[in-house]
XYZ file of C-alpha atoms in Angstrom:
740
model
C 167.349 80.141 280.055
C 164.526 79.980 277.535
C 163.442 76.491 276.566
C 161.312 76.137 273.484
C 160.054 73.229 271.442
C 159.706 74.008 267.753
C 156.263 73.514 266.294
C 157.491 70.707 264.070
C 157.613 68.417 267.100
C 153.994 69.002 267.880
C 152.932 68.468 264.294
C 155.055 65.642 262.922
C 156.015 63.353 265.789
C 153.982 60.151 265.747
C 154.698 58.453 269.044
C 153.380 55.083 267.841
C 156.187 54.900 265.285
C 158.775 55.089 268.067
C 157.067 53.386 271.030
C 155.250 50.284 269.829
C 154.411 48.892 273.288
C 152.510 50.156 276.306
C 154.449 50.170 279.573
C 153.361 47.537 282.062
C 155.130 46.250 285.130
C 156.757 43.468 283.121
C 158.296 45.233 280.107
C 160.069 48.254 281.579
C 163.418 47.657 279.878
C 161.857 47.323 276.416
C 159.652 50.376 276.894
C 162.507 52.476 278.257
C 164.735 51.659 275.285
C 162.068 52.895 272.867
C 160.998 56.023 274.760
C 164.616 57.104 275.278
C 165.228 56.870 271.519
C 162.187 59.069 270.916
C 163.242 61.696 273.463
C 166.851 61.736 272.276
C 165.826 62.116 268.639
C 163.845 65.248 269.569
C 166.457 66.584 272.049
C 163.995 66.224 274.933
C 165.822 63.745 277.166
C 166.985 66.567 279.437
C 163.460 67.003 280.788
C 163.554 63.528 282.379
C 167.229 63.028 283.255
C 167.444 66.320 285.190
C 169.703 68.322 282.884
C 166.876 70.732 281.986
C 165.078 71.972 285.096
C 162.914 74.939 286.033
C 164.880 77.669 287.840
C 162.723 80.495 286.539
C 160.053 82.695 288.039
C 156.635 81.120 287.783
C 155.117 84.207 286.249
C 157.752 84.824 283.577
C 157.562 84.135 279.861
C 160.532 81.757 279.991
C 158.807 79.666 282.645
C 155.707 79.356 280.487
C 157.844 78.115 277.622
C 159.561 75.569 279.894
C 156.200 74.449 281.259
C 154.867 74.003 277.732
C 157.869 71.849 276.828
C 157.669 69.826 280.034
C 153.956 69.149 279.532
C 154.695 67.972 276.014
C 157.276 65.445 277.278
C 154.974 64.367 280.090
C 152.188 63.810 277.577
C 154.458 61.648 275.422
C 155.256 59.449 278.418
C 151.694 59.199 279.708
C 150.458 58.268 276.251
C 152.674 55.174 276.253
C 151.452 53.711 279.573
C 148.901 51.032 280.260
C 145.849 52.046 282.233
C 147.080 50.252 285.342
C 150.433 52.066 285.381
C 148.857 55.375 284.397
C 146.817 55.477 287.604
C 150.015 55.356 289.689
C 151.574 58.488 288.149
C 148.613 60.790 287.494
C 149.433 62.903 290.555
C 152.997 63.681 289.432
C 153.608 67.290 288.440
C 156.528 67.213 285.988
C 157.880 64.851 283.366
C 160.875 64.051 285.583
C 158.619 63.183 288.522
C 156.704 60.774 286.300
C 159.974 59.283 285.026
C 161.371 58.665 288.512
C 158.124 57.130 289.738
C 157.981 54.779 286.756
C 161.546 53.700 287.432
C 160.587 53.011 291.028
C 157.431 50.980 290.423
C 158.261 49.201 287.136
C 162.017 48.607 287.130
C 162.645 45.064 288.469
C 166.152 46.027 289.699
C 167.547 42.560 289.135
C 171.003 43.350 290.438
C 170.200 43.873 294.115
C 172.114 41.664 296.528
C 168.964 40.386 298.199
C 167.685 39.072 294.887
C 171.003 37.381 294.196
C 170.728 35.602 297.530
C 167.166 34.483 296.712
C 168.249 33.106 293.354
C 171.122 31.200 294.940
C 168.714 29.729 297.449
C 166.665 28.240 294.616
C 169.621 26.776 292.706
C 168.785 23.144 293.665
C 165.262 23.611 292.310
C 166.642 25.288 289.188
C 168.938 22.334 288.471
C 166.196 19.815 289.184
C 163.856 21.603 286.758
C 166.482 21.513 284.029
C 167.402 17.861 284.625
C 163.835 16.662 285.159
C 164.621 15.006 288.504
C 161.290 15.213 290.296
C 162.531 13.619 293.521
C 164.934 16.494 294.197
C 162.313 19.077 293.288
C 159.724 17.445 295.522
C 162.143 17.431 298.438
C 162.800 21.132 297.879
C 159.065 21.911 297.778
C 158.640 20.120 301.094
C 161.261 22.393 302.659
C 160.248 25.663 300.988
C 156.683 26.898 300.931
C 155.452 28.614 297.748
C 158.656 27.645 295.939
C 156.646 26.551 292.908
C 155.880 30.188 292.041
C 159.217 31.635 293.109
C 161.480 33.164 290.421
C 164.625 31.106 289.856
C 166.693 33.629 287.904
C 166.875 37.258 286.863
C 164.375 36.591 284.070
C 161.793 35.711 286.751
C 161.329 32.225 285.343
C 159.663 29.762 287.688
C 160.244 26.026 287.898
C 157.347 25.454 285.507
C 158.799 27.878 282.949
C 162.125 26.058 283.038
C 160.681 22.539 283.002
C 158.410 23.221 280.032
C 161.394 24.300 277.945
C 163.751 21.528 279.085
C 164.658 18.828 276.587
C 165.374 15.530 278.292
C 163.721 12.185 278.844
C 162.408 13.115 282.290
C 160.942 16.522 281.383
C 157.512 15.150 280.469
C 157.165 13.288 283.759
C 158.502 16.300 285.688
C 155.916 18.676 284.207
C 153.095 16.236 284.945
C 154.142 15.922 288.582
C 154.721 19.653 288.986
C 151.319 20.593 287.573
C 149.639 17.950 289.712
C 151.358 19.269 292.849
C 150.071 22.807 292.178
C 146.443 21.825 292.672
C 144.741 25.189 293.117
C 147.271 27.250 291.191
C 146.004 28.859 287.938
C 149.520 28.461 286.473
C 149.447 32.040 285.198
C 152.795 33.170 286.638
C 154.794 35.389 284.271
C 158.473 36.058 283.658
C 160.035 39.494 283.233
C 158.536 39.810 279.737
C 155.052 38.761 280.804
C 155.244 35.243 279.341
C 153.308 32.463 281.045
C 154.377 28.788 281.025
C 151.980 28.290 278.114
C 153.999 30.837 276.135
C 157.048 28.659 276.762
C 155.213 25.491 275.754
C 154.176 27.174 272.505
C 157.679 28.509 271.947
C 159.393 25.148 272.390
C 156.739 23.057 270.652
C 155.810 21.158 273.828
C 152.316 19.945 272.945
C 152.031 17.665 275.970
C 152.770 20.507 278.384
C 150.393 22.829 276.538
C 147.527 20.380 276.953
C 148.296 19.947 280.659
C 148.338 23.696 281.256
C 145.134 24.397 279.329
C 143.375 21.505 281.062
C 144.112 23.222 284.377
C 143.302 26.780 283.284
C 141.285 27.311 280.111
C 142.009 31.046 280.227
C 145.764 30.620 279.762
C 145.581 30.813 275.933
C 143.815 34.166 276.308
C 146.477 35.745 278.534
C 148.754 37.957 276.493
C 151.445 40.528 277.036
C 151.643 43.599 274.817
C 149.292 41.957 272.344
C 151.291 38.718 272.121
C 149.450 35.549 273.103
C 150.748 31.972 273.282
C 149.455 31.382 269.777
C 151.861 34.085 268.550
C 154.817 32.170 269.974
C 153.492 28.954 268.449
C 153.327 30.705 265.085
C 156.832 32.151 265.385
C 158.358 28.762 266.162
C 155.916 26.779 264.043
C 158.603 25.689 261.591
C 159.703 23.155 264.225
C 156.249 21.784 264.974
C 152.822 22.914 263.853
C 151.012 20.689 266.333
C 151.045 23.264 269.130
C 149.742 25.991 266.841
C 146.958 23.734 265.603
C 146.004 22.929 269.188
C 146.093 26.549 270.379
C 144.045 27.578 267.360
C 141.186 25.582 268.796
C 141.445 26.800 272.398
C 142.304 30.494 271.953
C 138.956 32.255 272.169
C 139.926 35.896 272.659
C 139.162 37.773 269.454
C 141.934 40.322 270.026
C 144.562 37.704 269.221
C 143.248 37.412 265.657
C 142.341 41.030 264.915
C 143.948 44.442 265.003
C 147.671 44.807 265.564
C 147.856 41.420 267.308
C 146.282 39.716 264.321
C 148.688 41.444 261.950
C 151.656 40.315 264.046
C 150.254 36.787 264.065
C 149.925 36.866 260.286
C 153.523 38.007 259.842
C 154.819 35.313 262.170
C 152.945 32.653 260.253
C 154.591 33.868 257.065
C 158.010 33.877 258.736
C 157.502 30.238 259.725
C 156.362 29.181 256.225
C 152.904 28.307 257.572
C 151.168 29.756 254.541
C 148.064 27.586 254.747
C 147.325 28.817 258.272
C 148.023 32.395 257.182
C 145.556 32.034 254.308
C 142.914 30.724 256.677
C 143.515 33.657 259.037
C 143.198 36.255 256.266
C 140.108 34.544 254.869
C 138.327 34.794 258.220
C 139.633 38.273 259.024
C 139.986 40.237 255.755
C 140.755 43.461 257.604
C 144.208 42.100 258.422
C 145.170 42.497 254.770
C 143.498 45.878 254.446
C 144.929 47.436 257.610
C 148.473 46.129 257.263
C 149.874 49.348 255.808
C 153.325 49.318 257.402
C 155.736 49.746 254.485
C 158.631 48.378 256.511
C 157.167 44.980 257.372
C 153.727 44.346 255.907
C 152.544 40.774 255.439
C 152.722 41.015 251.660
C 156.231 42.444 251.869
C 157.316 39.655 254.215
C 156.020 37.164 251.668
C 157.829 38.968 248.854
C 161.137 38.822 250.725
C 160.884 35.050 251.266
C 162.309 34.000 247.919
C 162.368 30.322 248.903
C 158.606 30.403 249.389
C 158.168 30.268 245.631
C 159.406 27.802 243.078
C 161.509 30.473 241.364
C 163.647 31.008 244.459
C 164.050 27.394 245.536
C 167.309 25.597 244.890
C 165.793 22.254 243.906
C 167.618 19.334 242.371
C 166.612 17.708 239.105
C 164.230 15.248 240.776
C 162.523 17.990 242.754
C 162.205 20.203 239.688
C 160.724 17.433 237.564
C 157.094 17.879 238.423
C 155.664 16.348 235.267
C 155.028 13.021 236.921
C 153.615 14.630 240.030
C 151.185 17.142 238.593
C 148.387 14.602 238.459
C 148.756 13.953 242.187
C 148.914 17.659 242.905
C 145.723 18.295 240.973
C 144.036 15.379 242.715
C 144.780 16.579 246.237
C 144.572 20.312 245.631
C 141.368 20.077 243.607
C 139.099 20.171 246.617
C 141.474 22.305 248.712
C 142.211 19.426 251.081
C 144.566 20.313 253.915
C 146.979 18.127 255.835
C 145.096 18.843 259.047
C 141.493 19.749 259.698
C 141.688 23.202 261.219
C 139.159 24.115 263.844
C 137.198 27.276 263.263
C 138.342 30.216 265.336
C 135.767 30.802 268.082
C 133.918 34.094 268.291
C 134.510 34.719 264.592
C 131.972 37.505 264.304
C 133.286 38.677 260.942
C 132.325 35.466 259.145
C 129.025 34.348 260.605
C 128.533 31.002 258.880
C 127.464 27.671 260.201
C 129.735 24.686 260.429
C 128.186 23.126 257.357
C 129.199 26.119 255.235
C 132.637 26.286 256.829
C 133.410 22.687 255.916
C 131.869 22.772 252.474
C 134.588 22.537 249.803
C 134.905 24.885 246.897
C 132.950 24.142 243.768
C 134.365 21.089 242.045
C 133.277 17.758 240.629
C 133.003 16.287 244.155
C 130.555 18.933 245.372
C 127.332 16.998 244.616
C 128.685 14.005 246.521
C 130.154 15.839 249.508
C 126.916 17.034 251.075
C 127.203 15.589 254.539
C 129.622 17.050 257.056
C 130.895 13.738 258.330
C 131.599 12.560 254.791
C 133.551 15.725 253.987
C 135.583 15.348 257.172
C 136.363 11.744 256.292
C 137.443 12.778 252.792
C 139.758 15.436 254.258
C 141.347 13.008 256.684
C 141.785 10.420 253.940
C 143.346 13.037 251.666
C 145.712 14.159 254.420
C 146.733 10.554 255.124
C 147.381 9.778 251.465
C 149.276 13.040 251.060
C 151.558 12.175 254.003
C 152.304 8.820 252.392
C 153.003 10.429 249.032
C 155.344 12.991 250.591
C 157.478 10.151 251.938
C 157.429 8.349 248.596
C 157.866 11.483 246.471
C 159.561 14.303 248.465
C 159.042 16.894 245.682
C 155.369 16.975 246.635
C 156.330 18.626 249.918
C 158.114 21.438 248.104
C 155.295 21.824 245.598
C 152.693 22.011 248.363
C 154.671 24.746 250.112
C 154.888 26.750 246.895
C 151.203 26.183 246.219
C 150.259 27.474 249.682
C 152.445 30.558 249.238
C 150.758 31.374 245.926
C 147.359 30.802 247.476
C 148.202 33.218 250.304
C 149.389 35.872 247.855
C 146.165 35.523 245.872
C 144.122 35.790 249.061
C 145.920 38.936 250.270
C 145.474 40.655 246.919
C 141.795 39.708 246.737
C 141.100 41.274 250.127
C 142.871 44.479 249.096
C 140.937 44.859 245.824
C 138.027 46.623 247.520
C 140.232 49.504 248.705
C 140.789 52.772 246.873
C 143.628 53.144 244.390
C 145.719 55.207 246.801
C 145.311 52.627 249.557
C 146.157 49.792 247.182
C 149.323 51.572 246.073
C 150.386 52.202 249.666
C 149.966 48.516 250.557
C 151.044 46.684 247.394
C 153.661 48.874 245.707
C 156.487 48.120 248.110
C 155.921 44.330 248.079
C 155.855 44.447 244.273
C 159.285 46.065 244.134
C 160.633 43.674 246.769
C 159.319 40.700 244.795
C 161.174 42.011 241.747
C 164.309 42.464 243.851
C 164.209 38.899 245.188
C 163.206 37.328 241.887
C 159.761 36.100 242.955
C 158.182 36.399 239.539
C 155.103 34.448 240.659
C 154.217 37.175 243.151
C 154.940 39.873 240.563
C 152.530 38.157 238.176
C 149.802 37.906 240.811
C 150.075 41.564 241.835
C 150.187 42.910 238.281
C 147.304 40.675 237.245
C 145.214 42.055 240.121
C 146.417 45.654 239.784
C 147.709 46.204 236.206
C 148.537 49.882 236.679
C 151.258 49.004 239.189
C 153.454 47.666 236.391
C 154.444 51.308 235.828
C 155.059 52.038 239.510
C 158.551 53.289 240.345
C 160.487 53.698 243.556
C 162.061 56.917 244.786
C 164.920 56.587 242.309
C 162.527 56.139 239.389
C 163.090 52.405 238.902
C 160.231 50.108 237.910
C 160.107 46.346 238.404
C 162.235 45.643 235.319
C 164.877 48.185 236.301
C 165.129 46.432 239.661
C 165.123 42.953 238.104
C 167.997 43.894 235.785
C 169.955 45.653 238.514
C 169.686 42.630 240.830
C 170.016 40.077 237.998
C 166.653 38.396 238.546
C 166.137 36.703 235.206
C 162.810 35.161 236.225
C 161.250 38.596 236.615
C 163.024 40.002 233.565
C 161.687 37.151 231.415
C 158.171 38.449 232.034
C 159.024 41.040 229.375
C 158.766 38.296 226.767
C 155.196 37.563 227.899
C 154.088 41.169 227.430
C 152.268 42.746 224.529
C 153.529 45.806 222.694
C 153.257 47.734 225.970
C 156.700 46.451 226.819
C 158.299 49.016 224.500
C 157.077 51.804 226.752
C 158.644 50.145 229.781
C 161.928 49.317 228.065
C 162.628 52.961 227.215
C 161.916 54.268 230.723
C 164.796 55.878 232.602
C 165.398 56.390 236.302
C 166.130 59.604 238.184
C 169.825 59.383 237.218
C 168.888 59.092 233.526
C 169.997 55.467 233.491
C 168.303 53.300 230.910
C 167.819 49.593 231.429
C 170.967 49.047 229.388
C 172.925 51.238 231.818
C 171.713 49.063 234.697
C 172.661 45.921 232.780
C 176.125 47.429 232.409
C 176.580 47.716 236.163
C 178.256 44.923 238.106
C 175.858 42.310 239.450
C 175.444 41.772 243.207
C 177.919 39.317 244.684
C 175.266 36.749 245.587
C 174.199 36.589 241.935
C 177.758 36.342 240.628
C 178.427 33.391 242.906
C 175.683 31.351 241.256
C 178.237 30.419 238.585
C 181.794 29.255 239.260
C 184.862 31.241 238.349
C 185.405 34.890 237.353
C 185.443 33.959 233.659
C 181.930 32.552 233.874
C 180.924 35.589 235.923
C 182.102 37.789 233.072
C 180.310 35.621 230.532
C 177.043 35.843 232.476
C 177.359 39.624 232.702
C 177.889 39.838 228.934
C 174.849 37.645 228.376
C 172.751 40.010 230.490
C 174.031 43.031 228.584
C 173.316 41.412 225.213
C 169.831 40.261 226.256
C 168.794 43.730 227.431
C 170.385 45.340 224.395
C 168.153 43.301 222.081
C 165.034 44.729 223.731
C 166.155 48.349 223.973
C 165.766 50.535 220.852
C 169.091 51.254 219.074
C 168.723 54.959 219.805
C 169.212 54.168 223.498
C 172.479 52.297 222.954
C 174.325 55.617 222.895
C 172.116 57.350 225.471
C 174.104 59.214 228.126
C 173.161 59.293 231.796
C 173.754 62.106 234.289
C 177.473 61.313 234.210
C 177.360 61.501 230.401
C 178.309 57.834 230.074
C 176.777 55.513 227.520
C 175.894 51.916 228.530
C 179.014 50.392 226.947
C 181.236 52.751 228.937
C 179.406 51.876 232.136
C 179.909 48.171 231.440
C 183.639 48.580 230.760
C 184.210 50.652 233.886
C 182.136 48.469 236.206
C 183.655 45.199 234.975
C 187.297 46.242 234.699
C 188.334 44.374 237.848
C 186.188 41.349 237.019
C 187.799 41.195 233.572
C 191.267 41.119 235.147
C 190.196 38.428 237.608
C 188.695 36.414 234.769
C 191.911 36.631 232.798
C 193.986 35.486 235.782
C 191.578 32.625 236.470
C 191.651 31.454 232.850
C 195.446 31.545 232.736
C 195.791 29.709 236.039
C 193.377 27.016 234.859
C 195.134 26.721 231.499
C 198.552 26.463 233.169
C 197.431 23.652 235.470
C 195.746 21.728 232.680
C 198.733 22.192 230.351
C 200.995 20.495 232.886
C 198.562 17.595 233.220
C 198.260 17.241 229.435
C 202.052 17.304 229.047
C 202.434 14.485 231.578
C 199.861 12.367 229.758
C 201.558 13.019 226.413
C 204.949 12.042 227.865
C 203.591 8.785 229.265
C 201.785 7.936 226.030
C 204.880 8.634 223.929
C 207.086 6.512 226.185
C 204.584 3.651 226.089
C 204.531 3.756 222.283
C 208.310 3.239 222.135
C 208.540 0.504 224.770
C 205.624 -1.754 223.878
C 204.553 -4.397 226.417
C 206.302 -7.761 226.016
C 209.018 -6.360 223.754
C 209.695 -7.165 220.077
C 210.428 -10.407 218.272
C 214.186 -10.726 217.555
C 213.662 -12.147 214.079
C 210.782 -10.088 212.668
C 211.114 -7.022 214.884
C 207.359 -6.982 215.449
C 205.828 -6.798 218.924
C 205.440 -10.202 220.515
C 201.750 -9.578 221.392
C 200.897 -7.997 218.035
C 198.360 -10.717 217.218
C 196.575 -10.383 220.567
C 193.358 -8.336 220.560
C 194.397 -6.693 223.845
C 197.499 -5.351 222.091
C 195.306 -3.707 219.460
C 193.366 -2.004 222.252
C 196.653 -0.852 223.768
C 197.961 0.541 220.496
C 194.799 2.403 219.542
C 194.107 3.835 223.017
C 197.734 4.864 223.524
C 197.895 6.645 220.167
C 194.557 8.346 220.753
C 195.710 9.406 224.227
C 198.845 10.945 222.746
C 196.901 12.859 220.101
C 194.229 14.022 222.574
C 196.770 15.240 225.136
C 198.735 17.042 222.428
C 195.551 18.740 221.241
C 194.740 19.702 224.808
C 198.181 21.299 225.246
C 197.798 23.323 222.066
C 194.326 24.517 223.063
C 195.469 25.616 226.511
C 198.451 27.389 224.967
C 196.020 29.331 222.793
C 194.123 30.286 225.942
C 197.341 31.576 227.508
C 198.120 33.730 224.479
C 194.590 35.073 223.945
C 193.962 38.837 223.858
C 191.289 38.656 226.610
C 188.972 41.297 225.229
C 185.515 41.688 226.751
C 183.803 39.951 223.844
C 186.176 36.971 224.092
C 184.622 35.970 227.409
C 181.269 35.422 225.730
C 182.195 32.573 223.342
C 185.867 32.377 222.299
C 187.505 31.740 225.667
C 184.797 29.422 227.071
C 184.839 27.434 223.815
C 188.613 26.959 224.036
C 188.387 25.943 227.673
C 185.640 23.422 226.875
C 187.713 21.851 224.098
C 190.828 21.750 226.270
C 189.095 20.144 229.248
C 187.280 17.633 227.046
C 190.431 16.478 225.250
C 192.295 16.316 228.563
C 189.564 14.134 230.056
C 189.598 11.975 226.928
C 193.382 11.573 227.037
C 193.336 10.537 230.714
C 190.603 7.992 230.023
C 192.468 6.534 227.042
C 195.737 6.454 228.980
C 194.023 4.466 231.722
C 192.590 2.069 229.139
C 196.022 1.660 227.562
C 197.587 0.866 230.925
C 194.861 -1.673 231.723
C 195.446 -3.428 228.397
C 199.170 -3.573 229.157
C 198.566 -5.164 232.563
C 196.293 -7.731 230.956
C 198.905 -8.607 228.332
C 201.669 -9.006 230.885
C 199.863 -10.669 233.796
C 196.182 -11.085 233.139
C 196.263 -14.081 230.804
C 197.777 -16.375 233.432
C 196.747 -14.590 236.631
C 193.128 -13.624 236.136
C 192.725 -12.543 239.769
C 194.889 -9.520 238.959
C 192.269 -8.086 236.612
C 189.674 -7.162 239.244
C 191.872 -4.889 241.417
C 193.524 -3.397 238.332
C 190.189 -2.586 236.733
C 188.980 -1.067 240.000
C 192.070 1.067 240.493
C 192.004 2.141 236.851
C 188.718 3.916 237.516
C 190.197 6.132 240.256
C 191.810 8.792 238.012
C 188.695 8.961 235.857
C 186.412 9.305 238.869
C 188.716 11.911 240.424
C 188.664 13.993 237.264
C 184.891 13.706 236.999
C 184.389 14.810 240.592
C 186.818 17.738 240.456
C 186.785 19.051 236.893
C 183.643 17.743 235.238
C 181.332 20.201 237.106
C 183.349 23.041 235.584
C 183.144 21.458 232.139
C 179.397 20.930 232.506
C 178.915 24.531 233.668
C 180.897 25.836 230.702
C 178.901 23.782 228.205
C 175.583 24.738 229.780
C 176.430 28.431 229.967
C 177.850 28.619 226.439
C 175.711 26.209 224.437
C 172.710 25.651 226.700
C 169.275 27.092 226.107
C 170.157 30.077 228.289
C 168.391 31.849 231.112
C 166.544 34.355 228.940
C 163.451 33.939 226.837
C 159.743 33.312 227.055
C 159.071 30.755 229.769
C 155.274 30.727 229.622
C 152.481 31.445 227.156
C 150.463 33.167 229.872
C 150.165 36.895 229.020
C 151.674 39.208 231.618
C 150.467 42.712 230.661
């Protein structure tokens, strides 16, 4: 049988894209999963699993072809090994021989019976490590020699691994005793993934344990596995506690953890954990991290673009948090000199930024620069600023959100500045994808920064021919779309651009919005209204000649809108009718009660004059007026809701006519319920309140219940309708800062 590998394998396969780790004796399962995917994708797995073997003559042409294929597979495997493992398999002849030897020397084989017996033997120590009971652990150590380094489970975790990650009151004391008992031990034992106890301390935010471990072995922070050091775990879990990361930043001296692929992974983890100030510091000291991070799938700038909550535009803040007018003075005061909450230690061995400590601590040029000349004074100012900022965060929580957004913007600026020195092609390869992702997630701040640094990218399109405004319209990101209003006349060129399917921006506005954007407003009717508002807003900016422009399916924008929103229109109609039906019943009940109360007035009528007995009482006047007004308001509400039920429900009606009717109906219904409650309270006062004043307090309290219930359940809908119909809207120029 002739075995041949097409030339495309030899030319196009990039092993690093499939196998991102080098095989060591602690990561066999991860490495095997990746290498098997590579071999299966190229139909080469048979060379290692035994299904393709050599049964040919050694001097034949078919054998030479098999040998060529086998050497290719063997080379793929050898290229993914660490130097230590590579030495053990250099003498193997075929790819299958190498594969079997690797399985023998690197596979932990956790499921052997002997291992199960060993793990069961250490169960008392395992439980003691979890519970933090040192007495039981000490007794076990006295019986078993070398138990402190013995694996307790199939993950090869030792007692120190388990104790560092335990969360109980005794864990701190347990770790102290355990470390003290291991006097001459370097504490560098690893689990099945190559993680030391310091990795666990960083992962679980255990600062006390981290200090104990580093005090025993100063090289622990510099021990990594597959390019991941303890500081990487501290960065990944830094959203829980930044103290461990800050500490490890000062004791991790190996330069590899901050540069190359390890540095890039550290940068991405910092971004994932919202530690933007640390990420900015890392990029500032190692600019190559921004320049070499060219992975389109998960670059640092793309990770930042996909974190919509990192920026103010994507944060769901309440009114108090959004009102930054009273806080801007404090922000300017504490951000003026770039003061940080903590004083970061300079990364040791920073050969890329050879500056002395005086230059490192010197603040940026500002009005305090002439004063802040001495290092100790600058340090004191930083600590004072951090202390005051902590106090202000507790007094004014919005400062915390604003500081996070400020740090994210600062990081974006820093990344773009480091990339500026690259060629245009390199800039496009690094920045173009994050720009489109920022438009997709609505991070207009990042879009502004990128376009301001690289103006030509405003015309960049993805594979389907969509630019940032196509994407913003398609994903209903009004913050990005509103940048159009800040543009010069160049916007006309962008507004007439079409994608690869000949869709104009108006076609994209006619498509149904993503579900997560529709759910930002309540009810299908408001969904339909918001979609119409988008279509109208885009239509105003697109030349009239494009209103009837056909796409590849020969559909004009209006036809696309009608087709895409047919189901939403039906749902909106059903929702409006259901709401109108419910409110009509409530209005009818109020009208019935008000009419009955008008006939049977409280206290009855005078037999001689026929007038109400309490007609001269001011409370009776309140009763009469409020009862009549309640009757008229409820009747109006019924008529309005009946008009909603009999409406034609055309597309245009959802923009103003139907919401306006619903607003009027809900308002008059709320008014009628309030007046009915007031009328009832006046009646109770007339009958009982004048002689029994203690009745007034509970009656007045209970009278508020229906009003409060209506406000809690229906007023949000009324407020949303008023805001969406008569508010200032989501479109328009939001800033005077020019965009392009």
